[in-house]
XYZ file of C-alpha atoms in Angstrom:
588
model
C 55.886 86.891 69.966
C 56.729 83.214 70.319
C 54.431 81.003 72.398
C 55.897 78.028 74.255
C 55.452 76.047 77.446
C 58.053 75.768 80.216
C 57.242 73.421 83.107
C 53.547 73.372 82.147
C 53.458 77.176 82.222
C 52.536 79.096 79.034
C 55.250 81.588 78.143
C 55.408 84.370 75.546
C 58.791 85.761 74.431
C 60.332 87.778 71.621
C 61.961 85.973 68.682
C 65.629 85.157 69.302
C 65.137 84.565 73.024
C 66.882 81.462 74.330
C 65.195 78.937 76.579
C 67.382 80.090 79.478
C 66.402 83.725 79.020
C 62.731 82.814 78.648
C 62.837 80.800 81.865
C 64.536 83.589 83.816
C 62.074 86.168 82.507
C 59.325 84.053 84.018
C 60.927 83.309 87.373
C 62.059 79.779 86.518
C 65.546 78.984 87.784
C 67.957 77.070 85.560
C 71.502 76.753 86.961
C 74.478 77.962 84.935
C 78.238 78.345 85.311
C 79.472 79.611 81.940
C 76.598 81.892 80.896
C 77.167 85.665 80.779
C 74.303 87.699 79.394
C 75.078 89.035 75.886
C 78.716 87.895 76.236
C 79.058 84.127 76.708
C 76.406 81.693 75.457
C 78.406 78.591 74.582
C 76.939 75.777 76.693
C 80.413 74.810 77.885
C 79.512 73.907 81.457
C 76.405 71.792 80.606
C 74.759 72.856 83.855
C 71.728 74.363 82.072
C 70.571 71.077 80.520
C 66.817 70.848 79.960
C 64.431 68.421 78.305
C 62.724 69.611 75.099
C 59.903 67.387 73.857
C 60.733 65.957 70.441
C 64.469 66.695 70.675
C 67.104 63.962 70.826
C 68.823 64.068 74.191
C 68.983 66.915 76.653
C 69.590 70.453 75.389
C 71.643 73.376 76.749
C 69.115 76.082 77.584
C 71.566 78.944 77.021
C 72.108 78.049 73.338
C 68.689 76.779 72.191
C 66.355 79.470 70.789
C 62.689 79.331 71.618
C 60.288 78.210 68.877
C 56.493 78.272 68.596
C 54.859 75.350 70.345
C 58.067 74.262 72.100
C 57.522 72.310 75.307
C 60.369 72.481 77.827
C 60.895 70.632 81.110
C 63.570 71.963 83.477
C 63.122 69.686 86.474
C 62.653 66.082 85.376
C 64.558 63.176 87.001
C 66.715 62.878 83.868
C 67.584 66.592 83.967
C 68.421 66.534 87.670
C 70.561 63.410 87.316
C 72.436 64.806 84.307
C 73.183 68.101 86.018
C 74.337 66.316 89.155
C 76.647 64.067 87.131
C 78.133 67.101 85.333
C 78.722 68.776 88.675
C 80.363 65.668 90.123
C 82.656 65.481 87.092
C 83.687 69.105 87.605
C 84.312 68.543 91.302
C 86.360 65.386 90.620
C 89.030 67.549 88.961
C 88.643 70.552 91.260
C 91.029 71.584 94.016
C 88.600 71.354 96.917
C 90.330 73.656 99.389
C 87.118 75.578 99.979
C 87.768 76.814 103.545
C 91.041 78.481 102.488
C 89.875 79.797 99.098
C 89.405 83.553 98.599
C 85.992 82.822 97.073
C 84.793 80.767 100.041
C 81.190 81.719 100.740
C 80.809 83.369 97.346
C 81.720 80.549 94.960
C 79.177 79.600 92.304
C 80.463 76.023 92.134
C 79.959 75.629 95.886
C 76.491 77.171 95.638
C 75.512 74.687 92.923
C 76.761 71.794 95.029
C 74.535 73.011 97.858
C 71.537 73.469 95.558
C 71.869 70.000 94.048
C 72.598 68.186 97.281
C 76.080 67.004 96.279
C 77.684 65.949 99.555
C 80.412 63.640 98.284
C 82.590 63.394 95.178
C 82.225 59.721 94.179
C 84.138 60.010 90.901
C 87.888 59.464 90.897
C 90.285 60.034 88.024
C 93.158 62.066 86.665
C 93.692 65.655 87.736
C 94.935 68.529 85.623
C 98.430 69.666 86.476
C 98.076 72.738 88.713
C 99.435 75.997 87.346
C 99.785 79.022 89.605
C 100.856 82.499 88.539
C 101.243 85.523 90.823
C 104.121 87.195 88.960
C 102.057 90.238 87.953
C 101.497 91.214 91.582
C 97.958 92.173 90.560
C 96.070 89.013 89.556
C 96.535 85.516 90.987
C 95.904 82.487 88.767
C 95.216 78.994 90.113
C 94.292 76.572 87.333
C 93.471 73.824 89.828
C 90.205 75.682 90.518
C 89.312 76.378 86.873
C 86.118 74.798 85.493
C 86.790 75.877 81.872
C 83.621 77.961 81.764
C 85.464 80.461 79.528
C 83.781 83.496 81.073
C 87.187 85.105 81.577
C 88.102 84.496 77.931
C 84.809 85.990 76.762
C 84.964 89.147 78.883
C 88.601 89.739 77.915
C 87.783 89.363 74.220
C 84.208 90.638 73.865
C 84.103 93.461 76.432
C 87.709 94.527 76.836
C 88.874 93.729 73.304
C 92.251 92.539 74.588
C 92.216 88.735 74.138
C 95.107 88.309 76.551
C 93.928 84.793 77.433
C 92.433 81.887 75.523
C 91.661 78.195 75.852
C 94.793 76.292 74.845
C 95.207 72.553 74.327
C 92.514 70.010 73.465
C 90.351 67.602 75.405
C 91.597 66.858 78.895
C 94.688 68.991 78.228
C 92.619 72.157 77.735
C 93.333 75.079 80.023
C 92.935 78.844 80.065
C 96.176 80.780 79.772
C 97.895 83.589 77.864
C 99.229 82.632 74.451
C 102.349 80.450 74.489
C 101.694 79.697 78.164
C 103.506 82.793 79.420
C 102.741 84.529 82.713
C 100.104 87.260 82.767
C 102.994 89.507 83.712
C 104.602 88.840 80.322
C 101.409 88.901 78.260
C 99.702 91.880 76.615
C 97.342 92.006 79.595
C 96.025 95.276 81.035
C 95.598 93.612 84.469
C 92.163 95.264 84.628
C 90.821 92.299 86.599
C 87.484 92.001 84.780
C 88.276 88.280 84.515
C 88.356 88.025 88.321
C 84.881 89.565 88.568
C 83.237 87.017 86.253
C 85.200 83.914 87.330
C 82.739 81.638 89.187
C 85.414 80.057 91.396
C 88.788 80.969 92.901
C 90.739 80.296 89.691
C 91.219 84.036 89.097
C 91.431 86.428 92.021
C 93.226 89.587 93.043
C 96.787 89.166 94.347
C 96.139 89.242 98.080
C 98.149 91.748 100.140
C 96.155 91.669 103.360
C 98.851 89.851 105.351
C 101.476 92.407 104.332
C 99.191 95.209 105.508
C 98.529 93.419 108.808
C 102.284 93.164 109.373
C 102.705 96.892 108.712
C 99.872 97.750 111.101
C 101.496 95.655 113.834
C 104.944 97.246 113.360
C 105.363 99.910 116.095
C 108.089 101.611 114.073
C 105.796 102.343 111.126
C 103.329 105.190 110.650
C 100.659 103.544 108.514
C 98.191 105.727 106.634
C 95.396 104.714 104.290
C 93.669 106.387 101.364
C 90.333 105.230 99.944
C 89.195 105.676 96.351
C 85.887 107.444 95.609
C 84.226 104.266 94.311
C 84.984 102.222 97.439
C 82.521 104.220 99.581
C 79.630 103.021 97.388
C 80.904 99.410 97.165
C 82.142 98.406 100.610
C 78.652 97.990 102.082
C 77.657 95.281 99.612
C 79.694 92.412 101.179
C 77.916 93.207 104.456
C 74.409 92.922 103.044
C 73.758 96.559 102.129
C 72.102 97.401 98.838
C 74.341 98.062 95.794
C 75.455 101.674 95.832
C 74.811 102.162 99.548
C 76.807 105.210 100.668
C 79.045 103.932 103.469
C 81.704 106.651 103.690
C 81.522 107.384 107.425
C 81.231 103.729 108.444
C 84.175 102.821 106.219
C 86.305 105.517 107.893
C 85.318 104.214 111.331
C 86.198 100.661 110.306
C 89.626 101.687 109.015
C 90.425 103.399 112.330
C 89.473 100.228 114.156
C 91.867 98.250 111.976
C 94.653 100.382 113.427
C 95.566 102.888 110.708
C 97.278 105.960 112.156
C 95.548 108.309 109.726
C 92.566 107.754 107.443
C 92.754 109.923 104.340
C 90.786 110.247 101.111
C 91.971 109.665 97.546
C 89.467 112.380 96.596
C 92.177 114.785 97.818
C 94.480 113.222 95.210
C 91.717 113.507 92.605
C 91.357 117.231 93.284
C 95.117 117.574 92.991
C 95.022 115.693 89.689
C 92.494 118.172 88.331
C 94.723 121.100 89.277
C 97.537 119.645 87.219
C 95.479 118.120 84.407
C 93.292 121.189 83.827
C 96.486 123.261 83.709
C 97.973 120.812 81.218
C 94.854 120.990 79.035
C 94.825 124.792 78.990
C 98.543 124.928 78.216
C 98.183 122.521 75.303
C 95.235 124.516 73.965
C 96.911 127.908 74.314
C 100.598 127.139 73.754
C 100.441 124.031 71.612
C 101.001 120.397 72.389
C 99.763 116.967 71.352
C 95.974 116.877 71.088
C 93.738 115.279 72.026
C 94.835 115.247 75.650
C 93.872 111.832 77.048
C 93.421 111.199 80.764
C 95.836 108.860 82.526
C 94.037 108.051 85.798
C 93.199 104.460 84.855
C 96.295 102.207 85.101
C 94.592 99.463 83.120
C 94.000 101.896 80.264
C 97.587 103.198 80.487
C 99.067 99.680 80.259
C 96.691 98.855 77.402
C 97.845 101.982 75.522
C 101.480 101.028 76.144
C 100.825 97.639 74.537
C 98.532 98.529 71.653
C 98.808 102.264 70.912
C 102.407 103.192 71.724
C 102.404 105.849 68.998
C 99.791 107.800 70.974
C 101.535 107.819 74.367
C 102.498 111.475 73.929
C 98.784 112.280 73.922
C 98.323 110.841 77.405
C 98.338 113.332 80.228
C 101.641 113.238 82.087
C 99.746 113.560 85.371
C 100.019 110.666 87.767
C 96.789 109.086 88.935
C 95.156 110.353 92.155
C 96.490 107.286 93.996
C 100.061 108.059 93.023
C 99.795 111.815 93.553
C 98.512 111.123 97.048
C 101.416 108.764 97.731
C 103.982 111.305 96.567
C 102.445 114.015 98.779
C 102.210 111.645 101.735
C 105.953 110.959 101.664
C 106.978 114.589 101.084
C 104.490 117.290 102.084
C 102.685 115.276 104.783
C 105.942 113.827 106.139
C 107.370 117.334 106.569
C 104.222 118.728 108.228
C 103.932 115.763 110.591
C 107.660 115.616 111.316
C 107.896 111.937 110.349
C 110.743 110.302 108.468
C 109.204 109.244 105.117
C 111.132 105.973 105.405
C 108.827 105.143 108.329
C 105.600 105.991 106.489
C 103.629 103.155 104.935
C 100.970 104.234 102.436
C 98.109 101.789 101.880
C 95.518 102.381 99.166
C 92.047 100.880 99.036
C 90.993 100.707 95.409
C 88.249 99.067 93.336
C 90.991 98.039 90.917
C 93.541 95.254 90.454
C 95.645 97.278 87.976
C 96.354 99.775 90.777
C 98.549 97.082 92.347
C 100.638 97.012 89.174
C 100.696 100.809 89.007
C 101.997 101.161 92.577
C 104.992 99.001 91.687
C 105.917 100.799 88.478
C 109.531 102.029 88.708
C 108.418 105.520 87.613
C 106.382 105.947 90.804
C 109.264 106.874 93.129
C 109.699 110.629 92.598
C 109.449 111.158 96.359
C 112.630 109.128 96.836
C 110.531 106.210 98.080
C 107.851 104.009 96.588
C 104.870 106.386 96.523
C 102.315 103.721 97.499
C 103.436 100.626 99.394
C 100.380 98.366 99.274
C 97.089 98.343 97.381
C 94.024 96.564 98.720
C 90.959 95.964 96.583
C 87.483 96.593 97.983
C 87.175 92.818 98.367
C 90.387 92.646 100.420
C 89.232 95.431 102.738
C 85.970 93.589 103.342
C 87.970 90.477 104.295
C 90.131 92.489 106.707
C 87.020 93.898 108.370
C 85.715 90.344 108.849
C 89.073 89.112 110.153
C 88.993 91.884 112.748
C 85.398 91.095 113.724
C 84.158 94.443 112.420
C 80.530 94.626 111.327
C 80.443 97.616 109.006
C 76.704 98.107 109.348
C 76.892 98.665 113.122
C 79.665 101.297 113.049
C 79.118 105.022 113.693
C 79.750 107.651 111.036
C 83.221 109.213 111.295
C 85.116 111.841 109.265
C 88.377 111.587 107.332
C 91.507 113.056 108.910
C 92.978 116.324 107.659
C 94.586 117.707 105.596
C 94.810 114.854 103.074
C 91.263 113.781 103.825
C 89.539 116.891 102.481
C 87.883 116.491 99.084
C 85.244 117.971 96.807
C 82.321 116.727 94.777
C 84.475 116.956 91.665
C 87.015 114.535 93.117
C 84.251 112.172 94.215
C 82.825 111.662 90.733
C 86.228 110.411 89.551
C 84.781 107.010 90.479
C 82.359 106.963 87.535
C 82.771 107.168 83.799
C 82.738 110.815 82.703
C 83.679 112.008 86.188
C 87.273 112.985 85.440
C 86.149 114.880 82.350
C 83.416 116.717 84.248
C 85.720 117.574 87.156
C 88.328 118.985 84.765
C 85.705 121.011 82.880
C 84.389 122.491 86.125
C 87.804 123.901 86.973
C 88.658 124.827 83.386
C 85.384 126.742 83.122
C 86.177 128.739 86.259
C 89.726 129.476 85.109
C 88.789 130.365 81.540
C 85.845 132.512 82.631
C 87.276 134.606 85.476
C 84.739 136.929 87.038
C 81.782 134.853 85.930
C 79.222 134.896 88.758
C 78.502 131.182 88.482
C 80.705 129.114 86.164
C 79.017 125.923 85.041
C 79.227 123.051 87.517
C 77.264 120.174 86.034
C 78.290 118.890 82.608
C 75.695 116.179 82.115
C 76.595 115.914 78.438
C 79.804 114.024 79.351
C 78.209 111.665 81.845
C 78.370 108.166 80.436
C 76.998 104.723 81.162
C 78.716 101.320 80.923
C 79.827 100.135 77.467
C 79.367 103.500 75.836
C 81.414 106.111 73.994
C 79.991 109.548 74.719
C 80.781 112.575 72.538
C 80.028 116.218 73.307
C 80.930 119.779 72.394
C 81.378 122.298 75.199
C 82.179 126.018 74.972
C 84.246 127.754 77.668
C 84.743 131.513 77.288
C 84.448 131.265 73.534
C 86.736 128.237 73.331
C 84.939 125.273 71.778
C 86.130 121.851 72.890
C 85.251 118.561 71.250
C 85.402 115.905 73.939
C 84.771 112.183 74.274
C 84.336 109.721 77.132
C 84.910 105.960 76.842
C 84.721 103.196 79.427
C 85.820 99.608 79.004
C 88.896 98.795 76.944
C 86.851 97.513 74.015
C 85.238 100.939 73.662
C 88.594 102.639 74.263
C 90.253 100.587 71.528
C 87.540 101.471 69.025
C 87.822 105.163 69.905
C 91.613 105.163 69.595
C 91.367 103.496 66.180
C 89.064 106.304 65.051
C 91.425 108.982 66.371
C 94.601 107.393 64.988
C 93.023 107.101 61.526
C 91.890 110.736 61.605
C 88.213 109.779 61.538
C 87.525 111.557 64.852
C 88.980 114.834 66.125
C 88.861 115.828 69.783
C 90.602 118.175 72.173
C 90.111 116.121 75.340
C 89.317 112.428 75.937
C 88.590 110.566 79.151
C 89.158 106.810 79.149
C 88.449 104.401 81.974
C 89.628 100.827 81.590
C 86.610 99.181 83.223
C 82.907 99.218 82.294
C 81.274 102.111 84.126
C 84.643 103.414 85.334
C 86.100 102.690 88.767
C 82.712 101.638 90.162
C 83.064 98.620 87.858
C 86.729 97.929 88.600
C 88.307 94.504 88.769
C 88.541 94.681 92.563
C 84.861 95.431 93.174
C 82.691 93.137 95.327
C 81.222 90.178 93.441
C 77.450 90.840 93.259
C 75.366 88.555 95.437
C 73.202 87.793 92.380
C 76.282 86.887 90.323
C 78.048 88.635 87.436
C 74.869 88.789 85.336
C 73.649 91.456 87.765
C 76.690 93.695 87.176
C 74.933 96.224 84.947
C 72.260 97.147 87.503
C 74.844 97.182 90.309
C 77.103 99.560 88.384
C 74.243 101.956 87.666
C 73.307 102.019 91.363
C 76.885 102.888 92.342
C 77.078 105.626 89.695
C 73.861 107.225 90.964
C 75.220 107.230 94.526
C 78.434 109.024 93.543
C 76.440 111.796 91.881
C 74.277 111.998 95.001
C 77.400 112.509 97.136
C 78.587 115.200 94.720
C 75.269 117.055 94.894
C 75.404 117.060 98.690
C 78.938 118.482 98.868
C 79.437 122.104 99.868
C 82.489 122.428 97.602
C 82.117 120.917 94.141
C 85.143 122.253 92.255
C 88.627 120.864 92.819
C 90.453 124.207 92.825
C 88.208 125.444 95.657
C 89.400 122.714 98.036
C 91.076 124.680 100.881
C 93.524 121.839 101.594
C 94.624 121.905 97.945
C 95.011 125.686 98.049
C 97.129 125.335 101.190
C 99.267 122.636 99.554
C 100.149 124.902 96.643
C 100.708 127.938 98.874
C 103.000 126.076 101.278
C 104.734 123.523 99.099
C 104.080 123.281 95.362
C 103.900 126.937 94.374
C 101.468 126.742 91.479
C 100.035 124.084 89.164
C 102.633 122.952 86.681
C 105.540 124.305 88.729
C 108.925 122.584 88.635
C 108.310 120.851 91.982
C 104.777 119.873 90.987
C 106.040 118.449 87.728
C 108.767 116.465 89.473
C 106.456 114.924 92.070
C 103.103 114.721 90.315
C 103.905 113.920 86.687
C 105.359 110.843 85.026
C 106.046 109.195 81.664
C 105.063 105.979 79.899
C 106.830 103.281 77.908
C 105.942 101.351 74.795
C 105.588 97.664 75.605
C 105.517 96.379 72.008
C 107.234 97.567 68.821
C 105.423 100.550 67.316
C 102.946 99.614 64.624
C 101.699 96.350 66.120
C 97.932 96.562 66.296
C 95.424 94.790 68.416
C 92.544 92.982 66.748
C 89.231 94.783 66.588
C 87.034 93.664 69.504
C 84.385 91.209 68.428
C 81.655 92.979 70.362
């Protein structure tokens, strides 16, 4: 252990610990803007300046390793003045439209200004030319609010292994953008939105669709329905002060009714429907032949990533649409017929923890119903803003139930929101189908339950059939796994991939943690635990036992994999780069 002194306090830390980490371990606050634990330690923002006795000039705490006998001061007049000057320089080139910014009230730059008592911006000088990009329809870019912290660059490269963006230019001309200055829409970007979660300001946000949804809700000629993803019920409470992972299902349903939605449905219904089709697809490929491994296709960020970087493996992806899109197709066909409503008058709104779902909803393939399956996608953050705009305090609402029939779901559909959940849900149904007559087919497959930033491998046996399976979350892990498979170094029958760390609970549209992005790991684990708690409490825990799903097939689809089911619930993918072009190995 290394012994040092920070602010006259003796401190003991392990070798390799930085001054910033040592201070935080001992309850000493040092401000930062660019630091991301284990991902970005570059000292770019200069906000973590400290005084180290014997060193020339002030030092960046996030880059300086602790040494024996080191004496550090974090709150001297020189340190405070330097940090304040750095902050004033940042603000002098910042688009200060704080009241109208999507990050108002949750902006780290604004919080630092409050902490340091910056009330005016005395410095005047040149401003960067503003660059705005909303062409993707998923992520909005506003360079006038960028502080060049490079968090977005680091998470895209180190965690997701994509490197869709980088710092271009030099000196005052530096800015963050895709290569060659193209739009995100034209870059090899998965639109996963992890950059929006770590951005400290409003430079990167979700593409906001709240006004479009308000207009639909106010249109008397439209029948507006909403579906909510499994992960949203354990996220939506956080912007209202509830603990991470707080289960807010009933209150969320009540809030959506108060917003004016005609019907409040559950994407878990779509997840159960996905399992019916995907488990059938898996069994057919195992028994009748077909490309193996079968790879799940529920994550639109992962699908777009595969289209860019692994086009030769697209035939391995399940042809099943995601739960969001299956729900939309059923809403504008089956539900429209049962309710006697012209599908042209139905508006389907999704609430998702994901920015890539916005891109997915607008894919041209997603119109098998004759209409766009899903009209608008709101992130969890957008729904929280709509609740506030309507004066709805989520915490004070009563518990209410989803509407039927598209609001009925199972525990299996609920765990779609966490890494390993799709795999486990599919195995639950596959086990029951492959072991008919078994008194109690296996329900819990803990061997496929993963945690953030992990590839999980397992072998499961169903009625004598041995399956090698794998689960990956985060595109960096997915890329590594696909390299292993494509080179023949790994052999599996079934693979689940989620584009975001931890799965949907860690999506790009999730609430920004109150403690900042460095608290994301503990927040994700809390949400995961809550989804499994919901599953354990459910009466029905297998997708094929959902009575609403059984009724759907009996009345409308016939059987899983039928011609009508295939037309409405399955899709195809397209290579977005010439075959053979490879991504770089992720640095992490």
